[in-house]
CSV table of N, CA and C in Angstrom, one decimal:
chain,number,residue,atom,x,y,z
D,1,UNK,N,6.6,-25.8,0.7
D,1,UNK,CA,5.2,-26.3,0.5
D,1,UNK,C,4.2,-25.3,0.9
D,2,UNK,N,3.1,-25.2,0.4
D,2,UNK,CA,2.0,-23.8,0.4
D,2,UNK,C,0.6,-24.7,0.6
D,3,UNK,N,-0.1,-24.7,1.7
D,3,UNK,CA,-1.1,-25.0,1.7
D,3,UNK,C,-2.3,-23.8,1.9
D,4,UNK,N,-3.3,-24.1,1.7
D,4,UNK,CA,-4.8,-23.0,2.0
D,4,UNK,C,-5.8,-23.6,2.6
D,5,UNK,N,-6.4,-22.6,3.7
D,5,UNK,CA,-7.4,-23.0,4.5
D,5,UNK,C,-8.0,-21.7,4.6
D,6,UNK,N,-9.3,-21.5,4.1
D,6,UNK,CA,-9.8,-20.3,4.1
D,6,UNK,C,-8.8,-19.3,3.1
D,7,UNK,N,-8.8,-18.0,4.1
D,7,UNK,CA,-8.0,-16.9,3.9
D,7,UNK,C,-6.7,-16.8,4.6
D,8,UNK,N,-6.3,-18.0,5.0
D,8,UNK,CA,-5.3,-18.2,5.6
D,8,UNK,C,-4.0,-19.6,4.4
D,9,UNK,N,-2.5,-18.8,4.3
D,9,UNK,CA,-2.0,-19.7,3.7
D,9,UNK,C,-0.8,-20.4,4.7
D,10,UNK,N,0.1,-21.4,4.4
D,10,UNK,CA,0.3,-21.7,5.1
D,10,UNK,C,1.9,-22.2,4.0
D,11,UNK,N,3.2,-21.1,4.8
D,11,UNK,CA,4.2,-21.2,3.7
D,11,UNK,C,5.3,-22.0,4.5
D,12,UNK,N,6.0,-22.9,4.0
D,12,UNK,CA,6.9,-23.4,5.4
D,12,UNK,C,6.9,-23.6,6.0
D,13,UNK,N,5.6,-24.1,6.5
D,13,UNK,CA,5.2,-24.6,7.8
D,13,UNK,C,4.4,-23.4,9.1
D,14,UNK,N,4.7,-22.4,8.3
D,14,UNK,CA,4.3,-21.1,9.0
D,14,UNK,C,2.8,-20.4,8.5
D,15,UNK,N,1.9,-20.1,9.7
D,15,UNK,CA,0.5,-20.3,9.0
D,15,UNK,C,0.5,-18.2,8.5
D,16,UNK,N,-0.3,-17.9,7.8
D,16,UNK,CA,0.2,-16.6,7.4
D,16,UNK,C,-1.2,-16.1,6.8
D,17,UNK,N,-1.6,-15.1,7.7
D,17,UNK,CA,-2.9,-14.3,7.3
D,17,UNK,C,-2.8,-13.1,6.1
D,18,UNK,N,-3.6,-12.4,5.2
D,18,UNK,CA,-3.6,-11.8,4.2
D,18,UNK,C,-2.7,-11.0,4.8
D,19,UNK,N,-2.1,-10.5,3.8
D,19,UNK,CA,-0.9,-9.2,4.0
D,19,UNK,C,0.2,-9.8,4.1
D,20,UNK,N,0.7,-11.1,5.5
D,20,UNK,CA,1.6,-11.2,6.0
D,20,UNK,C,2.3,-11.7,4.5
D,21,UNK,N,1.9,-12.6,4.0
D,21,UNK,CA,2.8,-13.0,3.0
D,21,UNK,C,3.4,-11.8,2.1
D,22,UNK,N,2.5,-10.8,1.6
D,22,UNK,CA,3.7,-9.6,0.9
D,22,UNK,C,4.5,-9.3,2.0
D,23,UNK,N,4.4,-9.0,3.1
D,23,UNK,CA,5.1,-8.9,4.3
D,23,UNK,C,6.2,-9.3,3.8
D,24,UNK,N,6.3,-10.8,3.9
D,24,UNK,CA,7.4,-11.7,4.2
D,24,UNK,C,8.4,-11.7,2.7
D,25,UNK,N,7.4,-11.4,1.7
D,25,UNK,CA,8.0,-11.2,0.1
D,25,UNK,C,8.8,-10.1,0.0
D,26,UNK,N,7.9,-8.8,0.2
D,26,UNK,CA,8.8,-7.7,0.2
D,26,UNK,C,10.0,-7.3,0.9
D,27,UNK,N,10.4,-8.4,2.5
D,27,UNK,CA,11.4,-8.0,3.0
D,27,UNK,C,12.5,-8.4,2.2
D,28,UNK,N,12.4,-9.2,1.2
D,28,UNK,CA,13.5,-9.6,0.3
D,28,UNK,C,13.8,-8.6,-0.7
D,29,UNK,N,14.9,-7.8,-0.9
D,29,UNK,CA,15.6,-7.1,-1.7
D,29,UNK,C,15.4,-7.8,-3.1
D,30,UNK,N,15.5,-8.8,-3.7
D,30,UNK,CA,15.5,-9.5,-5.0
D,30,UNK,C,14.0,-9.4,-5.5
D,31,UNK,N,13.2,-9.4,-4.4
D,31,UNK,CA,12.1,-9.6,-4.8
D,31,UNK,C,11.1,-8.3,-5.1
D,32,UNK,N,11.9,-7.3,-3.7
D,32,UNK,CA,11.7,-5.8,-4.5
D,32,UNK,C,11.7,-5.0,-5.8
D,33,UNK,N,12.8,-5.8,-5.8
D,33,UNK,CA,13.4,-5.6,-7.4
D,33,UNK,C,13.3,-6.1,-8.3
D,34,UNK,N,12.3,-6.8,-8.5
D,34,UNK,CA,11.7,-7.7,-9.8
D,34,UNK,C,10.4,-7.1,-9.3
D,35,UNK,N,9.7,-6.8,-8.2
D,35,UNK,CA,8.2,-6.4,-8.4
D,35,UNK,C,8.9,-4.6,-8.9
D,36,UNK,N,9.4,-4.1,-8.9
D,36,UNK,CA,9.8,-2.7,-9.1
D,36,UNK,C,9.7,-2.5,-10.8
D,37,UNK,N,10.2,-3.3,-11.1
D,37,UNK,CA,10.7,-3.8,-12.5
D,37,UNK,C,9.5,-3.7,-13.0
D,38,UNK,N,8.5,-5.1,-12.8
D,38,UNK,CA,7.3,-5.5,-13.2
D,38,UNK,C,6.3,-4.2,-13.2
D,39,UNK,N,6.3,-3.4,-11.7
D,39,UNK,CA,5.2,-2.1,-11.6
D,39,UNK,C,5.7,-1.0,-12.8
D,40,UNK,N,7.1,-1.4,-13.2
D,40,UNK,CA,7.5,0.3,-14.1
D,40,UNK,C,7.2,0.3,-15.2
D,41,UNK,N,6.8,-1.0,-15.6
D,41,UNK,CA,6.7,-2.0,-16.6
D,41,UNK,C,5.1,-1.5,-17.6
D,42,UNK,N,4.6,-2.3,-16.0
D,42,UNK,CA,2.9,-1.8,-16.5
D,42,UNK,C,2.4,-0.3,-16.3
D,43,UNK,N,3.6,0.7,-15.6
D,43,UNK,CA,2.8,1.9,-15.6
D,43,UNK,C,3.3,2.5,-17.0
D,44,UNK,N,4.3,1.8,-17.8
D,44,UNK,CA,4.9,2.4,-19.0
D,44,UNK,C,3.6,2.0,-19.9
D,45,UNK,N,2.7,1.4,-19.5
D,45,UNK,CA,1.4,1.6,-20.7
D,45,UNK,C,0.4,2.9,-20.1
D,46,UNK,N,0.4,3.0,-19.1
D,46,UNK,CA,-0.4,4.0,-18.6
D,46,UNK,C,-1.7,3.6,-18.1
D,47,UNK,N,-2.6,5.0,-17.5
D,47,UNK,CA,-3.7,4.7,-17.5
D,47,UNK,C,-4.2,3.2,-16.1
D,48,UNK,N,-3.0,3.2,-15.6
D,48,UNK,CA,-2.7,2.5,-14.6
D,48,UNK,C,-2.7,2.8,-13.0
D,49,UNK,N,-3.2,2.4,-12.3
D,49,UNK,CA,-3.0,2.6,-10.2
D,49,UNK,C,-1.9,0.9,-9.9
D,50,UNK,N,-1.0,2.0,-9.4
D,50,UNK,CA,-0.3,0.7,-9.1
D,50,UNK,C,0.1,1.3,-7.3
D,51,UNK,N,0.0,0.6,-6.4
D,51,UNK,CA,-0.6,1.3,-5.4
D,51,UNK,C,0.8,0.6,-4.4
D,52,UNK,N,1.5,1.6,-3.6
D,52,UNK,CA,2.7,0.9,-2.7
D,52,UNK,C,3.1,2.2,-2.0
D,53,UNK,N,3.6,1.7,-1.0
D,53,UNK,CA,4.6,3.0,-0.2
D,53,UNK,C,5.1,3.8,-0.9
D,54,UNK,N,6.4,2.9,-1.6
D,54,UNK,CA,7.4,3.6,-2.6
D,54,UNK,C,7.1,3.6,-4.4
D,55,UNK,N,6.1,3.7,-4.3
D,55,UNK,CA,5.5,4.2,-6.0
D,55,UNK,C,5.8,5.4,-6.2
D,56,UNK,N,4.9,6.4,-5.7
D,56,UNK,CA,5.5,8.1,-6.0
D,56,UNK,C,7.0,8.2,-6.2
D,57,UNK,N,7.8,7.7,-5.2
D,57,UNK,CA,9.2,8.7,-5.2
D,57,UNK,C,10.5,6.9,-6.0
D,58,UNK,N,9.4,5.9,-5.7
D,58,UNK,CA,10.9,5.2,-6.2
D,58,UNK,C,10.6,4.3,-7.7
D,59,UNK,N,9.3,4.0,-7.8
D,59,UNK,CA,8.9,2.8,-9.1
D,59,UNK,C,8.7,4.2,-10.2
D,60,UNK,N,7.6,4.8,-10.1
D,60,UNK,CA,7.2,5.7,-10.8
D,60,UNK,C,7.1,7.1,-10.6
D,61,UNK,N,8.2,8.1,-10.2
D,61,UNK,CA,8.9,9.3,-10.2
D,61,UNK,C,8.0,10.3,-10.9
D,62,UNK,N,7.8,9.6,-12.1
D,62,UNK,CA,7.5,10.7,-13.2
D,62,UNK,C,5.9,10.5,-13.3
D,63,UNK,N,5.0,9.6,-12.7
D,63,UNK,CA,3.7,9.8,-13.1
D,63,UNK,C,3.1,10.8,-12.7
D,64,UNK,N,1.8,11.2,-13.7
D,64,UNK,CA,1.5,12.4,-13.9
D,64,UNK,C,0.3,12.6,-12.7
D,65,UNK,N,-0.3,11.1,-11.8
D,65,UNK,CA,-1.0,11.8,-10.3
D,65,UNK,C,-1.0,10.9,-9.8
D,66,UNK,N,-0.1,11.6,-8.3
D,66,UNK,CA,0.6,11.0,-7.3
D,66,UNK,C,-0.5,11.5,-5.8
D,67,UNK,N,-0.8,10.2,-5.4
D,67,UNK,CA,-1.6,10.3,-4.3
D,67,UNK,C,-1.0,9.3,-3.2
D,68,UNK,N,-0.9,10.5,-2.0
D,68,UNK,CA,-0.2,10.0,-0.7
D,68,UNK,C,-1.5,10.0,0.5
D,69,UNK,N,-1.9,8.7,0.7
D,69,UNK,CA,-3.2,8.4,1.5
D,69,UNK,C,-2.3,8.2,3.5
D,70,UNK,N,-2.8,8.9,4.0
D,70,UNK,CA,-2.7,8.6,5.1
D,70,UNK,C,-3.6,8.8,6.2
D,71,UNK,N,-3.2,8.2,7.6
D,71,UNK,CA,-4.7,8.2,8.6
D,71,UNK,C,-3.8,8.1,9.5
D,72,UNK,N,-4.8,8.9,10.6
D,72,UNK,CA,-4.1,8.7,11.9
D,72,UNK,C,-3.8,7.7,12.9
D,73,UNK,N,-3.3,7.0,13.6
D,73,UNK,CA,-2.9,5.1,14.0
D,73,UNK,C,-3.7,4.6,14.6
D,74,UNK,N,-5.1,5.3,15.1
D,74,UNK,CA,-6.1,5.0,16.1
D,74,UNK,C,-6.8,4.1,14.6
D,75,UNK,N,-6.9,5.1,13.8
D,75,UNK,CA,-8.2,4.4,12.6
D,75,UNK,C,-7.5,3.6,11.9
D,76,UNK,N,-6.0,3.9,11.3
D,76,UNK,CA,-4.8,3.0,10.7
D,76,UNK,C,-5.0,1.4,11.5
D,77,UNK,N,-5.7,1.1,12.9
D,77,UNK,CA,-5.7,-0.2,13.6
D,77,UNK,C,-7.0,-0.5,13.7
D,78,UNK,N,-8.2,0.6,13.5
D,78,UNK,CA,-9.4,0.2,13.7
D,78,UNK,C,-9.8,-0.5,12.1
D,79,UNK,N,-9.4,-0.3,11.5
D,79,UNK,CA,-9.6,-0.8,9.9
D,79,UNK,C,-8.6,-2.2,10.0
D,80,UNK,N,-7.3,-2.1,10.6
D,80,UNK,CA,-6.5,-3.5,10.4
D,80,UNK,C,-7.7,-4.5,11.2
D,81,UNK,N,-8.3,-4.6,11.8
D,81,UNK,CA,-8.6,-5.0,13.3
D,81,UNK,C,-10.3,-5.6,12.5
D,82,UNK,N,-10.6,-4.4,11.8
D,82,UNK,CA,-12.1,-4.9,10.3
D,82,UNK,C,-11.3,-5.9,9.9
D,83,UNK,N,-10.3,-5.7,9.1
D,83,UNK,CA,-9.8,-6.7,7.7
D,83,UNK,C,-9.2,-8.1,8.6
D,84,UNK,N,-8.5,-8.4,9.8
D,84,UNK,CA,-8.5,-9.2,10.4
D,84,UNK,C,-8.7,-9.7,12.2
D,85,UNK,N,-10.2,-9.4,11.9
D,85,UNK,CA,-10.6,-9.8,13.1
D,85,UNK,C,-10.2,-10.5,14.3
D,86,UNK,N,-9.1,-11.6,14.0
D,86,UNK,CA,-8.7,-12.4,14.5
D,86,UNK,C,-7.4,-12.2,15.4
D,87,UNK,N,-7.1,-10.9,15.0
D,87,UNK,CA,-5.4,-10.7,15.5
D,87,UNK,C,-5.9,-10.0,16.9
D,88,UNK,N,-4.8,-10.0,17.7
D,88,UNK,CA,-5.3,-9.7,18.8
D,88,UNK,C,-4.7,-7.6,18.7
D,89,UNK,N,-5.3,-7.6,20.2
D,89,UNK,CA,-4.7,-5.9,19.9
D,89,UNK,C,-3.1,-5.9,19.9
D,90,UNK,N,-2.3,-6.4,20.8
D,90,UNK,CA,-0.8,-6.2,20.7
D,90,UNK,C,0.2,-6.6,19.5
D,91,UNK,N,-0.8,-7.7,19.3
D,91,UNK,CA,-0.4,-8.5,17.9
D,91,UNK,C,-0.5,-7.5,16.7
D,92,UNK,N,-1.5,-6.6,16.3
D,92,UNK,CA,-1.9,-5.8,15.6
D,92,UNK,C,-1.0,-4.5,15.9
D,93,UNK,N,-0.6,-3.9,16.9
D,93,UNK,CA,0.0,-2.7,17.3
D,93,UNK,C,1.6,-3.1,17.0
D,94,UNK,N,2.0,-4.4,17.3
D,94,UNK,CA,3.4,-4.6,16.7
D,94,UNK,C,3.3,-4.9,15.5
D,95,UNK,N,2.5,-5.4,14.6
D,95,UNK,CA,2.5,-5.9,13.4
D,95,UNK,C,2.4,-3.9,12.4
D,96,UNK,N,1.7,-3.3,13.2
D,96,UNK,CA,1.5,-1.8,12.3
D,96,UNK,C,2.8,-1.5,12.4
D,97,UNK,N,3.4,-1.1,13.9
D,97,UNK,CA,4.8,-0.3,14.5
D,97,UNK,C,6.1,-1.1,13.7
D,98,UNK,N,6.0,-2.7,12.9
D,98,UNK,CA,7.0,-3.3,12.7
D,98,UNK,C,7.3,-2.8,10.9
D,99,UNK,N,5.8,-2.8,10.8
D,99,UNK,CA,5.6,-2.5,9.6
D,99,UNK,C,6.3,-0.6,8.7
D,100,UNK,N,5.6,-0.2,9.7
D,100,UNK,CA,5.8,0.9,9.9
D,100,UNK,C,7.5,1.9,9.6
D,101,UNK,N,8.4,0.6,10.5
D,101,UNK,CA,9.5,1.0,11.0
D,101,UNK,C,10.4,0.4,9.6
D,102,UNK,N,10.0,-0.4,9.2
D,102,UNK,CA,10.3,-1.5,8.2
D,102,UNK,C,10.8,-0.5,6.6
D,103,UNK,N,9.4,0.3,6.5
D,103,UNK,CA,9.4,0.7,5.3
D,103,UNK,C,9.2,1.9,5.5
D,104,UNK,N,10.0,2.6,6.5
D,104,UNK,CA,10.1,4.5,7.1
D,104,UNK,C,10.9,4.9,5.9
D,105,UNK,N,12.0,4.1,5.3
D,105,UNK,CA,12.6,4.8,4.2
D,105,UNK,C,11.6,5.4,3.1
D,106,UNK,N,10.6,4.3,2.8
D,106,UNK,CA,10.1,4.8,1.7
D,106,UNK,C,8.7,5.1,2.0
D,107,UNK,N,8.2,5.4,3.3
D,107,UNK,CA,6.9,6.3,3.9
D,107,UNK,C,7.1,7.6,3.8
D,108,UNK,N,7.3,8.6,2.6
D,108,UNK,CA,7.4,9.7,2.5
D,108,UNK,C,6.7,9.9,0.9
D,109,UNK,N,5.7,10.8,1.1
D,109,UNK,CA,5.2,11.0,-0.1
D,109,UNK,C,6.6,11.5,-1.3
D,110,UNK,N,5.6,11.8,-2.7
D,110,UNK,CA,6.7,12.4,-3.5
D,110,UNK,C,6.4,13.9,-3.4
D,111,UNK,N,7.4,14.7,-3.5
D,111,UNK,CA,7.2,16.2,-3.8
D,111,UNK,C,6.0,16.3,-4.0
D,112,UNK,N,5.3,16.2,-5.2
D,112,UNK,CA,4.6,16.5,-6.3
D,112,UNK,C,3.4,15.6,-5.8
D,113,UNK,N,2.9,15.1,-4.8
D,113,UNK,CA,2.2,13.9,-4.3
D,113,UNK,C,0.8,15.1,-3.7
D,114,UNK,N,-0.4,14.4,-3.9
D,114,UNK,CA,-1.6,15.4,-3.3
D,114,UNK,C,-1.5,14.6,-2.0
D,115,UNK,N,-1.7,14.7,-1.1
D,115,UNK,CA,-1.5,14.2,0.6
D,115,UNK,C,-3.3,14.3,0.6
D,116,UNK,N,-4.1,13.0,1.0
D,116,UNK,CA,-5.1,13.3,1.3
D,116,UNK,C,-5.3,12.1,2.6
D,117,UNK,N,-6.0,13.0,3.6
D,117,UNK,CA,-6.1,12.3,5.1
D,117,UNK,C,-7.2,11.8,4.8
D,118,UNK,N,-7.1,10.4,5.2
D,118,UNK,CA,-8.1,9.5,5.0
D,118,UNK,C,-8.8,9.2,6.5
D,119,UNK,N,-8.4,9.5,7.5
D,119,UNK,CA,-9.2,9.4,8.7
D,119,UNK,C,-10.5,9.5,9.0
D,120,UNK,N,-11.1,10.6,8.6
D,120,UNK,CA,-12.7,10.6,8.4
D,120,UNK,C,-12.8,10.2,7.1
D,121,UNK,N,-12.8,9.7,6.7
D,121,UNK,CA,-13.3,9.6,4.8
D,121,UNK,C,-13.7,8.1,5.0
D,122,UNK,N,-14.6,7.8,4.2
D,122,UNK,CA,-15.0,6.4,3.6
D,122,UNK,C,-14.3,6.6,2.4
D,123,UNK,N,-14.5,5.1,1.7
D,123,UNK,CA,-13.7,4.8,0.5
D,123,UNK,C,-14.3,5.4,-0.9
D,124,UNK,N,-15.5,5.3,-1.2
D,124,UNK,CA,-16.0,6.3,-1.8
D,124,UNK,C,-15.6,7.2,-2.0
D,125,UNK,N,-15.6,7.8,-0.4
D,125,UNK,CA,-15.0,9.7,-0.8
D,125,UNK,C,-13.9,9.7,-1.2
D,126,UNK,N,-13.1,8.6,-0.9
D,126,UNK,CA,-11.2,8.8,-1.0
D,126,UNK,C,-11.3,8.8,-2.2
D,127,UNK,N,-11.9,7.3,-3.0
D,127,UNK,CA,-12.0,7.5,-4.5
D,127,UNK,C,-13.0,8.2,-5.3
D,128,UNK,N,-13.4,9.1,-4.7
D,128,UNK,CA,-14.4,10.7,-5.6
D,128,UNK,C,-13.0,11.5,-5.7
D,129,UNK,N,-12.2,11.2,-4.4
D,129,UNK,CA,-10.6,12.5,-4.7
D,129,UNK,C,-10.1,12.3,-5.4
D,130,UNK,N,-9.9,10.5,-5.9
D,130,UNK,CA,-8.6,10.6,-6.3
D,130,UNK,C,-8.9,10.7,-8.1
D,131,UNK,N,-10.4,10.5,-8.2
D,131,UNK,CA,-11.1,10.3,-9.6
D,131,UNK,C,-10.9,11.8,-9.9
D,132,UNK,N,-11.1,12.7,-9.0
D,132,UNK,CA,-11.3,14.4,-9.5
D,132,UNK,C,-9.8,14.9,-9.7
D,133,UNK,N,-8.8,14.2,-8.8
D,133,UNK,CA,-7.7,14.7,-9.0
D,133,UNK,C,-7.2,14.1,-10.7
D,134,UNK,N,-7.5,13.0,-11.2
D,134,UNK,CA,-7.1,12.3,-12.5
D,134,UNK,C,-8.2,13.1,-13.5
D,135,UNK,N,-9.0,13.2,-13.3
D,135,UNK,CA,-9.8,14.1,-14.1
D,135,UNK,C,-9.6,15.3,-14.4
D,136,UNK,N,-8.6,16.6,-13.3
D,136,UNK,CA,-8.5,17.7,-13.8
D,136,UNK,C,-6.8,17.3,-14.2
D,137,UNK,N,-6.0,16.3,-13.9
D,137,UNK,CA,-5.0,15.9,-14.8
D,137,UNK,C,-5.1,15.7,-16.4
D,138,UNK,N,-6.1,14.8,-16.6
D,138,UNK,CA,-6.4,14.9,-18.2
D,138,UNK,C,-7.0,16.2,-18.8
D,139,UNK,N,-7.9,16.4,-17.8
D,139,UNK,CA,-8.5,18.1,-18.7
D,139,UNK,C,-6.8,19.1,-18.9
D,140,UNK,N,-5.9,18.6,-18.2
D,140,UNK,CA,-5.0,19.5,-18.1
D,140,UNK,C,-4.2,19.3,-19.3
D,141,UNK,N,-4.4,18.1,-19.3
D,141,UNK,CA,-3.1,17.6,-20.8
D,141,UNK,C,-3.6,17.2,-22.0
D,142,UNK,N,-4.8,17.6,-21.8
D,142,UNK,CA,-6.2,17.1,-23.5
D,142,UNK,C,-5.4,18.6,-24.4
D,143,UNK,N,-5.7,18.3,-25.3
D,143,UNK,CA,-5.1,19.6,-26.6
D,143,UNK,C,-6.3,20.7,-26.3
């Protein structure tokens, strides 16, 4: 049974803030692999951001710009801590470190991945990077 209250859902009796539900989705293997399926799916049309840990090196290998966003864990919690106000600090520091440890397999950019540190950047700037990086991709592959 799935109920909603606000921005909060509530799956099995278990109350569950934004995120936690992919949380709880993606720790299933079956379900990895039907959203894997589905991402390879839609990036086979192109012209697509399909946005995950393991996109670069495991859904889509071969796309032509690969961007690996990271921040250092002070601002990685000062931004969790924006998006849910409500969590406390220890609650938030296990929920990153759980997370964290969860999906270390596939927290590695791809080879071919531009690494851009998002720690000082607003989102703007991140997406001015990632617009200039796709823009000198197509100037690169226009006839």
């Amino acid at each position: 049974m799935i109920a909603e209250v606000g921005d909060m859902l509530k799956v099995s009796g278990k109350w569950l803030a934004p995120g936690e539900l992919e949380n709880c989705l993606v720790s299933h293997p079956a379900v990895r692999e039907v959203m894997r399926v589905r991402q390879r799916e839609l990036g086979e049309v192109g012209n697509v951001v399909i946005e995950g840990r393991d996109i670069g090196t495991v859904v889509a290998p071969t796309a032509e710009v690969k961007v690996y966003l990271v921040a250092d864990e002070s601002e990685r919690a000062r931004r969790r801590v924006a998006e849910r106000p409500g969590l406390a600090a220890d609650a938030l520091a296990t929920d990153l470190r759980s997370r964290d440890e969860r999906d270390a397999a596939q927290m590695r950019p791809a080879a071919d991945a531009e690494q851009i540190d998002t720690t000082h950047l607003s989102i703007d700037d991140v997406v001015a990077r990632i617009e200039e990086l796709v823009a000198n991709a197509a100037a690169t592959r226009a006839p």
